[in-house]
Amino acid sequence: MVVDYNLVNQILDIEWEMFQAVKSASPASCQNAPDSFRKIRGSIFETWPNKILESYLDDLINAQNSGKNLLTEKYARMDNLIPLLNANPLINEIVNIETGWQKELKQKYPSIYALSCRGMDPVKNGSNFSVYLKCELETYSNKTIERYYSHVKKAFDNKKNIAVKAMDRLVKKAGYKDIEHAENYLTTTGKAGGKK
């Protein structure tokens, strides 16, 4: 799959602009760190086929044109301040698959997981991976959700873990050779580093 970095960068530009306007009950540390934000979000978007990137970019542009902020809506949902945004049943299917991927990521790469992933403990706020993902997916259009579900389901059926792929991209941006190198370094030293 060839990543269209132009699409990724357009998405990141709009998301960052929206993210800066978010006033959450639990502010995210990366709101003051644009480079970290771009690396983290970019690593996820780089695993998406162009048809999903195009659809999500349309969602962001349509939201801007109508005066909506999708990231404000996501965080408002995470804080339980607004009602359900989208009841598309595919959302729960996606969340179930991706939660399984997170469990696999935690099992295979516990040091990386502890350092950089949301938990899966049964809390009802954005510190829980499933809550975070569900609230984000609710801000997507049905077209984007359907395309995203097809991508996730295909990977799942082919025994591929997109969460591991995204994390591999992220640790490379931090200076590690790959996810195995990052896990080994973190396990051995007990601290983040890279380029070792």
PDB file of C-alpha atoms in Angstrom:
ATOM      1  CA  MET A   1       0.000   0.000   0.000  1.00  0.00           C
ATOM      2  CA  VAL A   2       1.384   3.389  -1.007  1.00  0.00           C
ATOM      3  CA  VAL A   3       0.644   6.130   1.510  1.00  0.00           C
ATOM      4  CA  ASP A   4      -0.607   9.433   0.104  1.00  0.00           C
ATOM      5  CA  TYR A   5       1.248  11.786   2.449  1.00  0.00           C
ATOM      6  CA  ASN A   6      -0.499  14.776   0.917  1.00  0.00           C
ATOM      7  CA  LEU A   7      -3.838  13.412   2.169  1.00  0.00           C
ATOM      8  CA  VAL A   8      -2.338  12.506   5.555  1.00  0.00           C
ATOM      9  CA  ASN A   9      -0.868  15.997   5.969  1.00  0.00           C
ATOM     10  CA  GLN A  10      -4.114  17.705   4.999  1.00  0.00           C
ATOM     11  CA  ILE A  11      -5.935  15.628   7.617  1.00  0.00           C
ATOM     12  CA  LEU A  12      -3.290  16.367  10.249  1.00  0.00           C
ATOM     13  CA  ASP A  13      -3.441  20.105   9.534  1.00  0.00           C
ATOM     14  CA  ILE A  14      -7.213  20.232  10.005  1.00  0.00           C
ATOM     15  CA  GLU A  15      -7.190  17.912  13.014  1.00  0.00           C
ATOM     16  CA  TRP A  16      -4.477  19.972  14.710  1.00  0.00           C
ATOM     17  CA  GLU A  17      -6.463  23.161  14.157  1.00  0.00           C
ATOM     18  CA  MET A  18      -9.561  21.475  15.625  1.00  0.00           C
ATOM     19  CA  PHE A  19      -7.567  19.915  18.464  1.00  0.00           C
ATOM     20  CA  GLN A  20      -6.290  23.309  19.580  1.00  0.00           C
ATOM     21  CA  ALA A  21      -9.888  24.427  20.151  1.00  0.00           C
ATOM     22  CA  VAL A  22     -10.826  21.413  22.325  1.00  0.00           C
ATOM     23  CA  LYS A  23     -11.666  22.229  25.938  1.00  0.00           C
ATOM     24  CA  SER A  24     -11.881  18.865  27.690  1.00  0.00           C
ATOM     25  CA  ALA A  25     -12.427  17.820  31.291  1.00  0.00           C
ATOM     26  CA  SER A  26      -9.177  15.886  30.882  1.00  0.00           C
ATOM     27  CA  PRO A  27      -6.869  17.865  28.554  1.00  0.00           C
ATOM     28  CA  ALA A  28      -4.544  15.793  26.396  1.00  0.00           C
ATOM     29  CA  SER A  29      -0.813  16.336  26.940  1.00  0.00           C
ATOM     30  CA  CYS A  30      -0.166  16.450  23.194  1.00  0.00           C
ATOM     31  CA  GLN A  31      -2.323  19.595  22.833  1.00  0.00           C
ATOM     32  CA  ASN A  32       0.918  21.472  23.538  1.00  0.00           C
ATOM     33  CA  ALA A  33       3.068  19.214  21.364  1.00  0.00           C
ATOM     34  CA  PRO A  34       2.263  19.491  17.648  1.00  0.00           C
ATOM     35  CA  ASP A  35       5.162  17.236  16.625  1.00  0.00           C
ATOM     36  CA  SER A  36       4.003  14.444  18.936  1.00  0.00           C
ATOM     37  CA  PHE A  37       0.424  14.883  17.768  1.00  0.00           C
ATOM     38  CA  ARG A  38       1.470  14.623  14.107  1.00  0.00           C
ATOM     39  CA  LYS A  39       3.658  11.563  14.749  1.00  0.00           C
ATOM     40  CA  ILE A  40       1.004   9.701  16.743  1.00  0.00           C
ATOM     41  CA  ARG A  41      -1.978  10.501  14.529  1.00  0.00           C
ATOM     42  CA  GLY A  42       0.096  10.264  11.356  1.00  0.00           C
ATOM     43  CA  SER A  43       1.258   6.747  12.255  1.00  0.00           C
ATOM     44  CA  ILE A  44      -2.392   5.692  12.406  1.00  0.00           C
ATOM     45  CA  PHE A  45      -3.444   7.427   9.187  1.00  0.00           C
ATOM     46  CA  GLU A  46      -0.462   5.959   7.325  1.00  0.00           C
ATOM     47  CA  THR A  47      -2.050   2.516   7.780  1.00  0.00           C
ATOM     48  CA  TRP A  48      -5.253   3.642   6.033  1.00  0.00           C
ATOM     49  CA  PRO A  49      -5.930   3.109   2.317  1.00  0.00           C
ATOM     50  CA  ASN A  50      -6.433   6.304   0.323  1.00  0.00           C
ATOM     51  CA  LYS A  51     -10.187   5.752  -0.025  1.00  0.00           C
ATOM     52  CA  ILE A  52     -10.560   6.058   3.773  1.00  0.00           C
ATOM     53  CA  LEU A  53      -8.216   9.051   3.940  1.00  0.00           C
ATOM     54  CA  GLU A  54     -10.220  10.775   1.194  1.00  0.00           C
ATOM     55  CA  SER A  55     -13.524  10.093   2.933  1.00  0.00           C
ATOM     56  CA  TYR A  56     -12.275  11.242   6.346  1.00  0.00           C
ATOM     57  CA  LEU A  57     -10.761  14.381   4.819  1.00  0.00           C
ATOM     58  CA  ASP A  58     -14.200  15.090   3.328  1.00  0.00           C
ATOM     59  CA  ASP A  59     -15.707  14.626   6.813  1.00  0.00           C
ATOM     60  CA  LEU A  60     -13.269  17.155   8.264  1.00  0.00           C
ATOM     61  CA  ILE A  61     -13.822  19.690   5.480  1.00  0.00           C
ATOM     62  CA  ASN A  62     -17.604  19.312   5.690  1.00  0.00           C
ATOM     63  CA  ALA A  63     -17.414  19.813   9.456  1.00  0.00           C
ATOM     64  CA  GLN A  64     -15.295  22.948   9.028  1.00  0.00           C
ATOM     65  CA  ASN A  65     -17.695  24.333   6.430  1.00  0.00           C
ATOM     66  CA  SER A  66     -20.630  23.826   8.788  1.00  0.00           C
ATOM     67  CA  GLY A  67     -18.844  25.276  11.831  1.00  0.00           C
ATOM     68  CA  LYS A  68     -18.405  21.920  13.593  1.00  0.00           C
ATOM     69  CA  ASN A  69     -15.287  20.646  15.333  1.00  0.00           C
ATOM     70  CA  LEU A  70     -15.091  16.850  15.159  1.00  0.00           C
ATOM     71  CA  LEU A  71     -12.416  16.648  17.833  1.00  0.00           C
ATOM     72  CA  THR A  72     -14.460  18.776  20.232  1.00  0.00           C
ATOM     73  CA  GLU A  73     -17.367  16.408  19.597  1.00  0.00           C
ATOM     74  CA  LYS A  74     -15.155  13.361  20.221  1.00  0.00           C
ATOM     75  CA  TYR A  75     -13.892  14.699  23.544  1.00  0.00           C
ATOM     76  CA  ALA A  76     -17.385  15.848  24.557  1.00  0.00           C
ATOM     77  CA  ARG A  77     -18.600  12.282  23.945  1.00  0.00           C
ATOM     78  CA  MET A  78     -15.671  10.888  25.938  1.00  0.00           C
ATOM     79  CA  ASP A  79     -16.623  13.194  28.827  1.00  0.00           C
ATOM     80  CA  ASN A  80     -20.287  12.153  28.412  1.00  0.00           C
ATOM     81  CA  LEU A  81     -21.357  15.750  27.781  1.00  0.00           C
ATOM     82  CA  ILE A  82     -23.338  15.113  24.609  1.00  0.00           C
ATOM     83  CA  PRO A  83     -25.562  12.245  23.421  1.00  0.00           C
ATOM     84  CA  LEU A  84     -24.623   9.527  20.960  1.00  0.00           C
ATOM     85  CA  LEU A  85     -23.529  11.028  17.622  1.00  0.00           C
ATOM     86  CA  ASN A  86     -23.832   7.999  15.349  1.00  0.00           C
ATOM     87  CA  ALA A  87     -25.507   4.651  16.087  1.00  0.00           C
ATOM     88  CA  ASN A  88     -24.017   2.843  13.080  1.00  0.00           C
ATOM     89  CA  PRO A  89     -23.726  -0.822  14.207  1.00  0.00           C
ATOM     90  CA  LEU A  90     -20.376  -1.148  12.418  1.00  0.00           C
ATOM     91  CA  ILE A  91     -18.839   1.048  15.125  1.00  0.00           C
ATOM     92  CA  ASN A  92     -19.134  -1.711  17.725  1.00  0.00           C
ATOM     93  CA  GLU A  93     -17.779  -4.264  15.234  1.00  0.00           C
ATOM     94  CA  ILE A  94     -14.713  -2.072  14.659  1.00  0.00           C
ATOM     95  CA  VAL A  95     -14.238  -1.463  18.389  1.00  0.00           C
ATOM     96  CA  ASN A  96     -14.393  -5.213  19.109  1.00  0.00           C
ATOM     97  CA  ILE A  97     -11.762  -6.021  16.471  1.00  0.00           C
ATOM     98  CA  GLU A  98      -9.459  -3.184  17.468  1.00  0.00           C
ATOM     99  CA  THR A  99      -9.769  -3.969  21.182  1.00  0.00           C
ATOM    100  CA  GLY A 100      -8.559  -7.474  20.357  1.00  0.00           C
ATOM    101  CA  TRP A 101      -5.618  -5.966  18.494  1.00  0.00           C
ATOM    102  CA  GLN A 102      -4.790  -3.805  21.522  1.00  0.00           C
ATOM    103  CA  LYS A 103      -4.809  -6.904  23.747  1.00  0.00           C
ATOM    104  CA  GLU A 104      -2.421  -8.622  21.341  1.00  0.00           C
ATOM    105  CA  LEU A 105      -0.203  -5.527  21.267  1.00  0.00           C
ATOM    106  CA  LYS A 106      -0.149  -5.457  25.089  1.00  0.00           C
ATOM    107  CA  GLN A 107       0.714  -9.165  25.256  1.00  0.00           C
ATOM    108  CA  LYS A 108       3.515  -9.046  22.656  1.00  0.00           C
ATOM    109  CA  TYR A 109       4.940  -5.617  23.494  1.00  0.00           C
ATOM    110  CA  PRO A 110       4.131  -4.874  27.150  1.00  0.00           C
ATOM    111  CA  SER A 111       6.792  -2.179  27.613  1.00  0.00           C
ATOM    112  CA  ILE A 112       5.683  -0.229  24.547  1.00  0.00           C
ATOM    113  CA  TYR A 113       2.059  -0.669  25.515  1.00  0.00           C
ATOM    114  CA  ALA A 114       2.614   0.599  29.057  1.00  0.00           C
ATOM    115  CA  LEU A 115       4.449   3.656  27.751  1.00  0.00           C
ATOM    116  CA  SER A 116       2.207   4.714  24.907  1.00  0.00           C
ATOM    117  CA  CYS A 117      -1.247   3.106  24.797  1.00  0.00           C
ATOM    118  CA  ARG A 118      -4.609   3.784  26.391  1.00  0.00           C
ATOM    119  CA  GLY A 119      -5.699   1.224  28.955  1.00  0.00           C
ATOM    120  CA  MET A 120      -8.451  -1.344  28.628  1.00  0.00           C
ATOM    121  CA  ASP A 121      -9.607  -1.223  32.232  1.00  0.00           C
ATOM    122  CA  PRO A 122     -13.390  -0.876  32.531  1.00  0.00           C
ATOM    123  CA  VAL A 123     -13.572   2.896  33.051  1.00  0.00           C
ATOM    124  CA  LYS A 124     -16.072   5.015  31.184  1.00  0.00           C
ATOM    125  CA  ASN A 125     -13.786   7.824  30.036  1.00  0.00           C
ATOM    126  CA  GLY A 126     -11.246   8.500  27.308  1.00  0.00           C
ATOM    127  CA  SER A 127      -8.429   6.783  29.180  1.00  0.00           C
ATOM    128  CA  ASN A 128     -10.100   3.538  28.070  1.00  0.00           C
ATOM    129  CA  PHE A 129      -9.178   2.524  24.523  1.00  0.00           C
ATOM    130  CA  SER A 130     -12.651   1.272  23.572  1.00  0.00           C
ATOM    131  CA  VAL A 131     -14.368   4.441  24.814  1.00  0.00           C
ATOM    132  CA  TYR A 132     -11.847   6.642  22.980  1.00  0.00           C
ATOM    133  CA  LEU A 133     -12.195   4.732  19.709  1.00  0.00           C
ATOM    134  CA  LYS A 134     -15.993   4.503  19.856  1.00  0.00           C
ATOM    135  CA  CYS A 135     -16.293   8.243  20.483  1.00  0.00           C
ATOM    136  CA  GLU A 136     -13.948   9.002  17.604  1.00  0.00           C
ATOM    137  CA  LEU A 137     -15.795   6.687  15.217  1.00  0.00           C
ATOM    138  CA  GLU A 138     -19.095   8.371  16.114  1.00  0.00           C
ATOM    139  CA  THR A 139     -17.747  11.579  14.545  1.00  0.00           C
ATOM    140  CA  TYR A 140     -17.138   9.862  11.182  1.00  0.00           C
ATOM    141  CA  SER A 141     -19.666   9.855   8.367  1.00  0.00           C
ATOM    142  CA  ASN A 142     -21.330   6.531   7.557  1.00  0.00           C
ATOM    143  CA  LYS A 143     -19.325   6.432   4.330  1.00  0.00           C
ATOM    144  CA  THR A 144     -16.052   6.698   6.258  1.00  0.00           C
ATOM    145  CA  ILE A 145     -17.230   4.150   8.839  1.00  0.00           C
ATOM    146  CA  GLU A 146     -18.156   1.658   6.102  1.00  0.00           C
ATOM    147  CA  ARG A 147     -14.812   2.080   4.343  1.00  0.00           C
ATOM    148  CA  TYR A 148     -12.937   1.853   7.615  1.00  0.00           C
ATOM    149  CA  TYR A 149     -14.863  -1.254   8.670  1.00  0.00           C
ATOM    150  CA  SER A 150     -14.027  -2.964   5.351  1.00  0.00           C
ATOM    151  CA  HIS A 151     -10.337  -2.209   5.913  1.00  0.00           C
ATOM    152  CA  VAL A 152     -10.355  -3.435   9.524  1.00  0.00           C
ATOM    153  CA  LYS A 153     -12.401  -6.561   8.730  1.00  0.00           C
ATOM    154  CA  LYS A 154     -10.125  -7.480   5.820  1.00  0.00           C
ATOM    155  CA  ALA A 155      -7.045  -7.153   8.040  1.00  0.00           C
ATOM    156  CA  PHE A 156      -8.736  -9.167  10.806  1.00  0.00           C
ATOM    157  CA  ASP A 157      -9.758 -11.919   8.360  1.00  0.00           C
ATOM    158  CA  ASN A 158      -6.156 -12.044   7.101  1.00  0.00           C
ATOM    159  CA  LYS A 159      -4.799 -12.272  10.683  1.00  0.00           C
ATOM    160  CA  LYS A 160      -3.116  -8.858  10.421  1.00  0.00           C
ATOM    161  CA  ASN A 161      -2.974  -6.453  13.345  1.00  0.00           C
ATOM    162  CA  ILE A 162      -3.167  -2.837  12.192  1.00  0.00           C
ATOM    163  CA  ALA A 163      -2.453  -1.575  15.734  1.00  0.00           C
ATOM    164  CA  VAL A 164       0.951  -3.280  15.605  1.00  0.00           C
ATOM    165  CA  LYS A 165       1.606  -1.778  12.156  1.00  0.00           C
ATOM    166  CA  ALA A 166       0.752   1.718  13.400  1.00  0.00           C
ATOM    167  CA  MET A 167       2.925   1.272  16.495  1.00  0.00           C
ATOM    168  CA  ASP A 168       5.804   0.042  14.328  1.00  0.00           C
ATOM    169  CA  ARG A 169       5.540   3.249  12.287  1.00  0.00           C
ATOM    170  CA  LEU A 170       5.433   5.340  15.458  1.00  0.00           C
ATOM    171  CA  VAL A 171       8.502   3.774  17.102  1.00  0.00           C
ATOM    172  CA  LYS A 172      10.481   4.223  13.875  1.00  0.00           C
ATOM    173  CA  LYS A 173       9.655   7.938  14.060  1.00  0.00           C
ATOM    174  CA  ALA A 174      11.094   7.864  17.597  1.00  0.00           C
ATOM    175  CA  GLY A 175      14.400   6.505  16.291  1.00  0.00           C
ATOM    176  CA  TYR A 176      14.012   2.763  16.783  1.00  0.00           C
ATOM    177  CA  LYS A 177      14.673   0.252  13.985  1.00  0.00           C
ATOM    178  CA  ASP A 178      11.280  -1.394  14.458  1.00  0.00           C
ATOM    179  CA  ILE A 179       8.790  -2.430  17.114  1.00  0.00           C
ATOM    180  CA  GLU A 180      10.916  -5.406  18.247  1.00  0.00           C
ATOM    181  CA  HIS A 181      13.937  -3.143  18.746  1.00  0.00           C
ATOM    182  CA  ALA A 182      11.841  -0.637  20.703  1.00  0.00           C
ATOM    183  CA  GLU A 183      10.366  -3.324  22.962  1.00  0.00           C
ATOM    184  CA  ASN A 184      13.786  -4.847  23.611  1.00  0.00           C
ATOM    185  CA  TYR A 185      15.312  -1.455  24.415  1.00  0.00           C
ATOM    186  CA  LEU A 186      12.465  -0.438  26.732  1.00  0.00           C
ATOM    187  CA  THR A 187      12.479  -3.821  28.482  1.00  0.00           C
ATOM    188  CA  THR A 188      16.257  -3.779  28.946  1.00  0.00           C
ATOM    189  CA  THR A 189      16.670  -0.165  30.040  1.00  0.00           C
ATOM    190  CA  GLY A 190      13.256   0.592  31.487  1.00  0.00           C
ATOM    191  CA  LYS A 191      13.173   3.917  29.673  1.00  0.00           C
ATOM    192  CA  ALA A 192      12.380   5.415  26.278  1.00  0.00           C
ATOM    193  CA  GLY A 193      15.302   6.222  24.059  1.00  0.00           C
ATOM    194  CA  GLY A 194      15.660   5.214  20.439  1.00  0.00           C
ATOM    195  CA  LYS A 195      18.554   5.182  17.989  1.00  0.00           C
ATOM    196  CA  LYS A 196      20.356   2.622  20.141  1.00  0.00           C
TER     197      LYS A 196
END
